[in-house]
Short mmCIF file of C-alpha atoms in Angstrom, two decimals:
data_model
loop_
_atom_site.label_atom_id
_atom_site.label_comp_id
_atom_site.label_asym_id
_atom_site.label_seq_id
_atom_site.Cartn_x
_atom_site.Cartn_y
_atom_site.Cartn_z
CA MET A 1167 25.23 165.00 44.20
CA GLY A 1168 27.30 163.90 47.18
CA GLY A 1169 26.13 162.73 50.58
CA VAL A 1170 25.32 159.24 51.81
CA GLY A 1171 23.46 156.83 49.56
CA PHE A 1172 22.34 153.25 49.58
CA ILE A 1173 21.22 150.65 47.10
CA GLY A 1174 19.65 147.39 48.23
CA GLY A 1175 18.52 144.04 46.97
CA LYS A 1176 18.50 140.29 47.48
CA PHE A 1177 21.13 139.82 44.75
CA LEU A 1178 19.72 136.36 44.09
CA PRO A 1179 21.91 136.11 42.09
CA LEU A 1180 24.13 139.14 41.62
CA HIS A 1181 24.16 140.07 37.91
CA GLN A 1182 25.58 142.72 35.59
CA GLY A 1183 22.47 144.86 35.97
CA HIS A 1184 23.26 145.11 39.67
CA VAL A 1185 26.90 145.86 38.86
CA TYR A 1186 25.86 148.67 36.52
CA ALA A 1187 23.55 150.19 39.13
CA ILE A 1188 26.12 149.93 41.94
CA THR A 1189 28.86 151.59 39.90
CA GLN A 1190 26.51 154.33 38.71
CA ALA A 1191 25.37 154.97 42.28
CA ALA A 1192 28.94 155.04 43.57
CA CYS A 1193 29.69 157.89 41.17
CA ARG A 1194 26.82 159.97 42.55
CA CYS A 1195 27.52 160.06 46.29
CA ASP A 1196 30.38 160.46 48.73
CA GLU A 1197 29.60 157.22 50.52
CA LEU A 1198 27.51 154.34 49.17
CA PHE A 1199 26.11 151.45 51.21
CA VAL A 1200 25.18 148.31 49.30
CA VAL A 1201 22.59 146.57 51.47
CA LEU A 1202 21.97 142.85 51.08
CA SER A 1203 18.46 142.07 52.33
CA HIS A 1204 18.18 138.39 53.18
CA SER A 1205 15.54 136.11 54.63
CA PRO A 1206 16.25 132.37 55.05
CA THR A 1207 12.62 131.39 54.34
CA ARG A 1208 11.95 133.68 51.40
CA ASP A 1209 15.30 133.14 49.71
CA GLN A 1210 15.07 129.37 50.08
CA LYS A 1211 11.60 129.41 48.51
CA LEU A 1212 12.73 131.52 45.57
CA CYS A 1213 15.58 129.12 44.82
CA GLU A 1214 13.39 126.03 45.19
CA GLU A 1215 10.72 127.49 42.91
CA ALA A 1216 13.35 128.20 40.27
CA GLY A 1217 14.97 124.79 40.64
CA ILE A 1218 18.41 126.19 41.45
CA LYS A 1219 20.64 125.30 44.36
CA PRO A 1220 20.26 127.56 47.40
CA ILE A 1221 22.49 130.62 47.52
CA PRO A 1222 23.28 131.40 51.18
CA TYR A 1223 23.45 135.06 52.08
CA GLU A 1224 27.09 134.62 53.10
CA VAL A 1225 27.89 133.66 49.50
CA ARG A 1226 26.06 136.71 48.15
CA LEU A 1227 27.80 138.91 50.71
CA ARG A 1228 31.14 137.58 49.51
CA TRP A 1229 30.20 138.31 45.89
CA LEU A 1230 29.35 141.90 46.75
CA SER A 1231 32.41 142.40 48.94
CA THR A 1232 34.67 141.08 46.20
CA LEU A 1233 32.97 143.23 43.61
CA VAL A 1234 33.42 146.52 45.50
CA LYS A 1235 36.74 145.85 47.26
CA ASP A 1236 38.52 148.44 45.07
CA MET A 1237 35.70 151.01 45.25
CA GLU A 1238 36.90 153.21 48.08
CA ASN A 1239 33.57 154.90 48.86
CA VAL A 1240 31.46 151.71 48.87
CA ARG A 1241 30.61 149.50 51.85
CA VAL A 1242 28.56 146.30 51.92
CA LEU A 1243 26.08 145.50 54.71
CA ALA A 1244 23.74 142.58 55.33
CA VAL A 1245 20.30 143.14 56.89
CA GLU A 1246 18.09 140.18 57.74
CA ASP A 1247 14.30 140.29 57.56
CA LEU A 1248 11.66 137.71 58.46
CA ALA A 1249 9.54 137.87 55.29
CA ASP A 1250 8.52 134.54 53.79
CA SER A 1251 7.86 136.14 50.37
CA ASP A 1252 8.42 139.40 48.52
CA GLU A 1253 4.77 140.28 49.04
CA SER A 1254 5.01 139.97 52.84
CA TYR A 1255 8.09 142.16 53.18
CA ASP A 1256 7.53 144.87 55.81
CA TRP A 1257 8.91 148.02 54.17
CA GLU A 1258 8.57 150.15 57.31
CA ALA A 1259 10.40 147.68 59.55
CA GLY A 1260 12.95 147.04 56.82
CA ALA A 1261 13.69 150.74 56.46
CA ALA A 1262 14.16 151.05 60.23
CA ASP A 1263 16.63 148.14 60.23
CA ILE A 1264 18.56 149.57 57.29
CA LYS A 1265 18.74 153.06 58.83
CA ARG A 1266 19.95 151.54 62.10
CA LYS A 1267 22.59 149.46 60.33
CA ILE A 1268 23.90 152.36 58.23
CA GLY A 1269 23.86 154.67 61.23
CA LYS A 1270 24.00 157.86 59.17
CA LYS A 1271 21.55 160.25 57.57
CA ILE A 1272 20.64 158.82 54.17
CA ASP A 1273 20.58 161.42 51.40
CA LEU A 1274 20.11 159.26 48.31
CA ILE A 1275 18.38 155.96 47.57
CA PHE A 1276 19.14 154.18 44.30
CA SER A 1277 16.96 151.62 42.53
CA SER A 1278 15.81 150.65 39.06
CA GLU A 1279 12.09 150.75 39.89
CA SER A 1280 9.92 153.88 40.01
CA ALA A 1281 7.26 151.64 41.61
CA TYR A 1282 9.33 151.69 44.79
CA ASP A 1283 8.82 155.45 45.18
CA PRO A 1284 5.52 155.34 47.12
CA ILE A 1285 6.60 152.44 49.34
CA PHE A 1286 10.11 153.54 50.27
CA GLN A 1287 10.19 154.71 53.90
CA TYR A 1288 12.91 157.32 53.54
CA PRO A 1289 11.15 160.72 53.30
CA GLU A 1290 14.37 162.61 53.90
CA ALA A 1291 16.15 161.00 50.93
CA ALA A 1292 15.95 161.56 47.17
CA HIS A 1293 15.07 158.48 45.09
CA ILE A 1294 17.39 158.16 42.09
CA ILE A 1295 16.22 155.70 39.42
CA LEU A 1296 18.91 153.98 37.36
CA ASP A 1297 18.20 152.25 34.04
CA GLU A 1298 14.53 151.51 34.77
CA THR A 1299 13.94 150.27 31.22
CA ARG A 1300 17.02 148.03 31.54
CA SER A 1301 18.29 149.34 28.23
CA GLN A 1302 21.89 149.29 29.47
CA VAL A 1303 21.76 145.76 30.89
CA PRO A 1304 18.63 143.88 29.79
CA ILE A 1305 18.39 141.39 32.66
CA SER A 1306 16.82 140.82 36.08
CA ALA A 1307 17.46 138.32 38.86
CA THR A 1308 13.92 136.97 38.44
CA GLN A 1309 14.61 136.33 34.77
CA ILE A 1310 17.85 134.52 35.57
CA ARG A 1311 16.17 132.34 38.21
CA ASN A 1312 13.27 131.49 35.90
CA GLU A 1313 15.23 130.95 32.70
CA GLY A 1314 18.47 129.59 34.08
CA VAL A 1315 21.93 130.90 34.86
CA TYR A 1316 23.46 129.31 31.76
CA ALA A 1317 20.92 131.02 29.48
CA HIS A 1318 22.25 134.36 30.75
CA TRP A 1319 25.87 133.46 31.41
CA GLN A 1320 27.06 136.70 29.77
CA HIS A 1321 25.18 138.64 32.46
CA ILE A 1322 26.76 136.74 35.36
CA PRO A 1323 29.77 138.60 36.86
CA ALA A 1324 33.13 136.87 37.00
CA VAL A 1325 32.97 136.84 40.82
CA VAL A 1326 29.71 134.88 40.65
CA GLN A 1327 30.29 132.41 37.82
CA PRO A 1328 32.42 129.90 39.81
CA TYR A 1329 29.46 129.19 42.12
CA PHE A 1330 27.45 127.84 39.20
CA VAL A 1331 30.17 125.92 37.36
CA LYS A 1332 29.46 122.21 36.99
CA LYS A 1333 32.41 120.01 37.92
CA VAL A 1334 33.08 116.81 35.96
CA VAL A 1335 35.76 114.48 37.32
CA VAL A 1336 37.42 111.72 35.33
CA VAL A 1337 38.78 108.78 37.33
CA GLY A 1338 40.47 105.49 36.60
CA THR A 1339 43.69 103.57 37.03
CA GLU A 1340 46.98 103.85 35.19
CA SER A 1341 46.96 104.47 31.40
CA CYS A 1342 43.20 104.32 30.87
CA GLY A 1343 42.86 107.58 28.94
CA LYS A 1344 41.90 109.97 31.74
CA SER A 1345 44.23 112.77 30.78
CA THR A 1346 43.38 112.62 27.09
CA LEU A 1347 39.65 112.63 27.72
CA THR A 1348 39.90 115.49 30.21
CA ARG A 1349 41.83 117.68 27.77
CA TYR A 1350 39.56 116.87 24.83
CA LEU A 1351 36.37 117.61 26.76
CA ALA A 1352 37.76 120.96 27.87
CA LYS A 1353 38.51 121.86 24.25
CA ILE A 1354 35.07 120.83 23.02
CA TYR A 1355 33.21 122.77 25.74
CA ASN A 1356 35.53 125.79 25.53
CA THR A 1357 36.61 125.72 29.13
CA VAL A 1358 39.58 124.85 31.33
CA PHE A 1359 40.66 121.62 33.00
CA VAL A 1360 42.70 120.44 35.99
CA GLU A 1361 45.60 118.10 35.37
CA GLU A 1362 46.35 115.18 37.65
CA TYR A 1363 48.55 116.81 40.27
CA GLY A 1364 50.04 113.48 41.33
CA ARG A 1365 51.47 113.07 37.85
CA THR A 1366 53.01 116.53 38.07
CA ILE A 1367 54.75 115.47 41.29
CA CYS A 1368 55.89 112.19 39.70
CA GLU A 1369 57.48 114.11 36.85
CA GLU A 1370 59.24 116.38 39.33
CA VAL A 1371 60.77 113.53 41.34
CA GLY A 1372 61.38 111.23 38.38
CA GLY A 1373 59.08 108.33 39.17
CA CYS A 1374 56.20 107.02 41.26
CA ASP A 1375 56.54 103.46 42.44
CA THR A 1376 59.76 103.74 44.47
CA ILE A 1377 60.67 107.43 44.70
CA LEU A 1378 57.21 108.75 45.64
CA THR A 1379 57.15 108.13 49.38
CA ALA A 1380 54.19 108.28 51.74
CA GLU A 1381 54.49 111.91 52.81
CA TYR A 1382 53.84 113.06 49.24
CA PHE A 1383 50.23 111.86 49.07
CA PRO A 1384 48.50 114.34 51.41
CA HIS A 1385 50.51 117.04 49.64
CA ILE A 1386 49.18 115.77 46.31
CA ALA A 1387 45.58 115.92 47.54
CA TYR A 1388 45.99 119.46 48.89
CA GLY A 1389 47.82 120.63 45.80
CA HIS A 1390 45.18 119.16 43.54
CA LYS A 1391 42.39 120.96 45.41
CA MET A 1392 44.22 124.25 45.05
CA LYS A 1393 44.52 123.64 41.30
CA GLU A 1394 40.77 122.99 41.21
CA TYR A 1395 40.06 126.24 43.04
CA GLU A 1396 42.27 128.22 40.67
CA ALA A 1397 40.74 126.65 37.57
CA LEU A 1398 37.22 127.21 38.88
CA GLN A 1399 37.80 130.97 38.72
CA LYS A 1400 38.41 130.68 34.95
CA ALA A 1401 35.91 128.00 33.99
CA ASN A 1402 33.17 128.51 31.40
CA LYS A 1403 30.09 126.72 32.81
CA LEU A 1404 32.03 123.45 33.11
CA LEU A 1405 35.27 122.37 34.75
CA PHE A 1406 36.87 119.05 33.82
CA ILE A 1407 39.09 117.44 36.44
CA ASP A 1408 41.58 114.59 36.05
CA THR A 1409 41.56 112.50 39.26
CA GLU A 1410 40.58 113.36 42.86
CA ALA A 1411 41.23 112.32 46.48
CA ILE A 1412 39.89 108.73 46.30
CA VAL A 1413 42.22 107.95 43.41
CA THR A 1414 45.07 109.58 45.37
CA GLN A 1415 44.26 107.28 48.29
CA PHE A 1416 44.25 104.34 45.88
CA TYR A 1417 47.74 105.21 44.60
CA SER A 1418 49.02 105.81 48.12
CA GLU A 1419 48.04 102.29 49.10
CA LEU A 1420 49.33 100.88 45.80
CA TYR A 1421 52.77 102.49 46.00
CA THR A 1422 53.42 102.72 49.76
CA GLY A 1423 50.99 100.29 51.41
CA GLN A 1424 49.65 103.16 53.52
CA THR A 1425 46.32 105.00 53.61
CA PHE A 1426 45.69 108.42 55.11
CA PRO A 1427 42.55 109.48 57.02
CA VAL A 1428 43.09 113.00 55.75
CA LEU A 1429 42.61 111.80 52.18
CA ASP A 1430 39.29 110.23 53.14
CA GLN A 1431 38.29 113.51 54.77
CA VAL A 1432 39.16 115.43 51.61
CA ALA A 1433 37.13 112.92 49.62
CA LYS A 1434 34.11 113.45 51.89
CA GLU A 1435 34.29 117.22 51.47
CA GLN A 1436 34.67 117.26 47.68
CA ALA A 1437 31.59 117.60 45.49
CA TYR A 1438 31.38 116.77 41.79
CA ASP A 1439 28.36 116.92 39.52
CA LEU A 1440 29.41 114.05 37.26
CA TRP A 1441 31.87 111.18 37.72
CA LEU A 1442 33.30 109.46 34.61
CA PHE A 1443 34.94 106.11 35.46
CA MET A 1444 37.28 104.73 32.79
CA GLU A 1445 37.60 101.06 31.94
CA PRO A 1446 41.22 99.90 31.31
CA ASP A 1447 40.40 98.59 27.83
CA VAL A 1448 42.67 100.87 25.79
CA ALA A 1449 46.29 99.93 25.10
CA TRP A 1450 48.66 100.50 28.02
CA VAL A 1451 51.28 103.11 27.12
CA ASP A 1452 54.73 103.10 28.72
CA ASP A 1453 55.52 106.79 29.23
CA GLY A 1454 58.43 106.24 31.61
CA LEU A 1455 56.33 106.77 34.75
CA ARG A 1456 53.83 103.89 34.55
CA VAL A 1457 54.69 100.46 35.93
CA HIS A 1458 51.50 98.36 36.04
CA GLY A 1459 51.02 97.30 32.44
CA GLU A 1460 50.34 93.57 32.88
CA GLU A 1461 46.74 92.79 31.95
CA GLN A 1462 45.87 90.95 35.15
CA VAL A 1463 47.40 93.70 37.29
CA ARG A 1464 45.47 96.36 35.36
CA LEU A 1465 42.19 94.53 35.90
CA TYR A 1466 42.93 93.94 39.58
CA ASN A 1467 43.73 97.63 40.14
CA HIS A 1468 40.64 98.66 38.22
CA GLU A 1469 38.37 96.51 40.38
CA LYS A 1470 40.10 97.74 43.52
CA LEU A 1471 39.39 101.36 42.58
CA ARG A 1472 35.82 100.50 41.64
CA GLN A 1473 35.35 98.94 45.07
CA MET A 1474 36.71 102.08 46.75
CA LEU A 1475 34.22 104.23 44.84
CA ASP A 1476 31.34 101.89 45.65
CA GLU A 1477 32.24 101.77 49.35
CA ARG A 1478 31.99 105.56 49.46
CA GLY A 1479 28.63 105.64 47.73
CA ILE A 1480 29.89 107.38 44.59
CA THR A 1481 27.51 107.39 41.64
CA TYR A 1482 29.55 107.19 38.46
CA VAL A 1483 29.22 106.55 34.74
CA THR A 1484 31.48 103.89 33.22
CA LEU A 1485 33.14 104.62 29.88
CA ARG A 1486 34.71 101.99 27.68
CA GLY A 1487 35.79 101.43 24.08
CA ASN A 1488 38.27 103.28 21.92
CA TYR A 1489 39.11 106.95 22.41
CA ALA A 1490 36.41 108.15 20.02
CA GLU A 1491 33.76 106.03 21.73
CA ARG A 1492 34.82 107.25 25.17
CA LEU A 1493 34.70 110.86 24.02
CA GLN A 1494 31.26 110.42 22.49
CA GLY A 1495 29.93 108.70 25.59
CA ALA A 1496 31.35 111.37 27.87
CA MET A 1497 29.81 114.13 25.74
CA GLN A 1498 26.39 112.52 25.97
CA HIS A 1499 26.55 112.54 29.76
CA VAL A 1500 27.92 116.08 29.94
CA ASP A 1501 25.18 117.30 27.60
CA GLN A 1502 22.61 115.57 29.78
CA LEU A 1503 24.06 117.30 32.84
CA LEU A 1504 23.67 120.68 31.16
CA LYS A 1505 20.21 119.80 29.89
CA THR A 1506 19.01 118.65 33.29
CA THR A 1507 20.33 121.83 34.87
CA SER A 1508 18.52 123.94 32.30
CA GLN A 1509 15.27 121.98 32.58
CA ARG A 1510 15.22 122.54 36.33
CA ALA A 1511 15.14 126.25 35.54
CA GLY A 1512 12.28 125.78 33.09
CA ILE A 1513 14.14 126.32 29.81
CA GLY A 1514 15.34 124.32 26.85
CA LEU A 1515 18.75 124.40 25.23
CA ASP A 1516 17.66 126.30 22.12
#
């Protein structure tokens, strides 16, 4: 066919049906513009009605840009409109804005809806309909919003999935079962996990209490966040994380007597969907790196960390008992997190 084409949408969220249409359209023209139409009022309403967290247009623009970065004839544009609903969208004004933004004669318009034909304001362009029956990819953004992202996870592109992953962090003091629980939960929920980066550093330098000096702790916090980011790209609905910045601050004070404002700043910026706080009621294990095994010291450190969490307004769930009881308790709270997320979108778990 050749020429200049465009395909538009809200991409709220971007799904595999969109991906199919974009790739099909890219094969049919010399230059394809993917136009993200966004309205703060309308898009906010759609997310609120569906019970999902808002998806800023910048996030959707990033999804699209990442998706097409290796498609040489495809460009992504964002065009804002003032509609407060789909019904109030001004097609004539929207077409004028899109034409102005593209700045070239439009030869082809791609969509999956023949109903758009009489309302499109591009008389000079041919309307090409792609997979109207959705036989290739049986999904729509409306369906995903109404039924839940997790119910259609297989239709969510890899570039989009990290935005919707729920993050579960496991915290506690020395030898309270954090690492074991984190690994086991990841296995049960078929996903990935983030190891405690501070422990990795301890293993590299050969100890924690005397060798790990103050300058290491900001590095630990930064390194841990990078590990989280990397794991998030691979996670399957859930990401389990062993330790975070508040615990790093706790260990910094414990080992060096110093605290770092930067660690508090990292803690303020981090966001987790579920906090699991471990009681120190399992046997202390000497693995060559741990040094605070006395019962009174363990309890003191535990209460100190609890106080740090409380001072920062963290809502957490306390787990206690043997390893099986901790695992079962954690699973109940994780399942509730998934259930609550699904119920907000109006679906069950069946």
